[in-house]
Each structure stands twice: as structure tokens, then as C-alpha cells.
Amino acid sequence: MKSRAFVPEKLDLAAFAHDGASLQGEWPAASLERLAESAAPEAPASGWPALSWSLHGEIRQPKAAAVQTWLHVTASAQVAQTCQRCLKPVQETVDVDRWIRFVDTEAEAAALDADSDDDVLALPRHLDARELIEDELLLALPLVPRHEHCPEPLAHADEVGDAAPEERPNPFAALAALKRKGD
């Protein structure tokens, strides 16, 4: 039997899973445009290490149920985003390890996804695995990137905090003076 060659950018997922096939590789981080857009300006994606990924297809036959098509997606990337405390680049490791079940229709996927803990998608004619991996990495990014301990103290915030009370008078001081005059 002749083995099939699979291409991640145009993956025949049904055949991939039926064959129990696997793919793995590396891509330059800058080649994933949406992920590259999350980069800190001082640390563009062109300077990030290549991200590694792997795919494994599988057909499962549960008892008294229809055959199921599954895809195991793993990916790992080193990204540099802007720390929300100090506004300097912060290095983050983003890892994805997910099983995704594929079904025949969007309606079936929506119904199963609502009732299940599994990720369920409609089976496309050809899957762009690069786009799927990029989606999963984007979902795994931290919502608020920040250093555990910022490399530089936030002196500017302390200076502003100390100076503000001295510069602004208490707005209730005038009321207190009027109250004392009335007594």
C-alpha cells in the first residue's frame, strides 16, 4: 500500500486520521502573522526562536456510537510581549496540547461543543493546520503579559504618587473651615 504524503497547509484530515498519520516540524515565528502582531515593539517575532509543532490523527470507535475523527495538536513557542507593568519585553513560553474532535456539520459541532468538555469542530474538506496551530497559540497567550519581577523599579509611578498629595489641596479643607466658623 502506498503511503500518502500530507501537507499541513492543506491537510486532508479524514485521510490523515484514517491512516493514523503524524506530522511535525518547525516554523519561523514571524511566518505566523497574527502571532507576530502580539510581539513587543522592542522584540519583534523575527528574533524569536522557531516554534515547534506536531499533529497526530486518530480514528476512534466508541461502543454503540459512530466512528470519530480526532486530531492531537501540540505546539510550543517562545514569544516576547509587552509587560503591562513596566512596558518592557517579557519572554513567555506558550505551550499547546489539545485533542480536537471533528464532526460532519457546523450544527453538529455546535451542539456537541456546548454539551462536551472536548473541543469539537466541523470537518473541513482541507484543513490549514498552520492556521489552526496559530489559533491555538493565540488562545494560549497570557491575557495580561507581565514579568514575575520587573527588571527595573517603577520609580516614575512612585515619584508621581509622592508628589500628588503635596501639590493638591484637600477639597474638603474649605468645608472644614466653614464648619469651624459656624461653631
Tab-separated table of C-alpha atoms in Angstrom, residues 4 6 11 16-17 19-24 53-57 71-72:
chain	number	residue	atom	x	y	z
A	4	ARG	CA	0.178	9.242	1.384
A	6	PHE	CA	0.329	15.061	3.866
A	11	LEU	CA	-4.438	18.645	5.191
A	16	PHE	CA	-4.844	11.754	7.870
A	17	ALA	CA	-6.862	10.366	10.792
A	19	ASP	CA	-4.088	6.480	8.310
A	20	GLY	CA	-3.205	7.327	11.925
A	21	ALA	CA	-0.610	9.653	10.424
A	22	SER	CA	1.631	12.135	12.196
A	23	LEU	CA	3.384	15.315	11.103
A	24	GLN	CA	5.822	17.503	12.962
A	53	TRP	CA	4.568	21.670	16.371
A	54	SER	CA	3.188	18.194	15.847
A	55	LEU	CA	-0.080	16.707	14.623
A	56	HIS	CA	-1.406	13.182	15.060
A	57	GLY	CA	-4.648	11.915	13.514
A	71	LEU	CA	-6.610	15.367	15.844
A	72	HIS	CA	-3.964	15.791	18.534
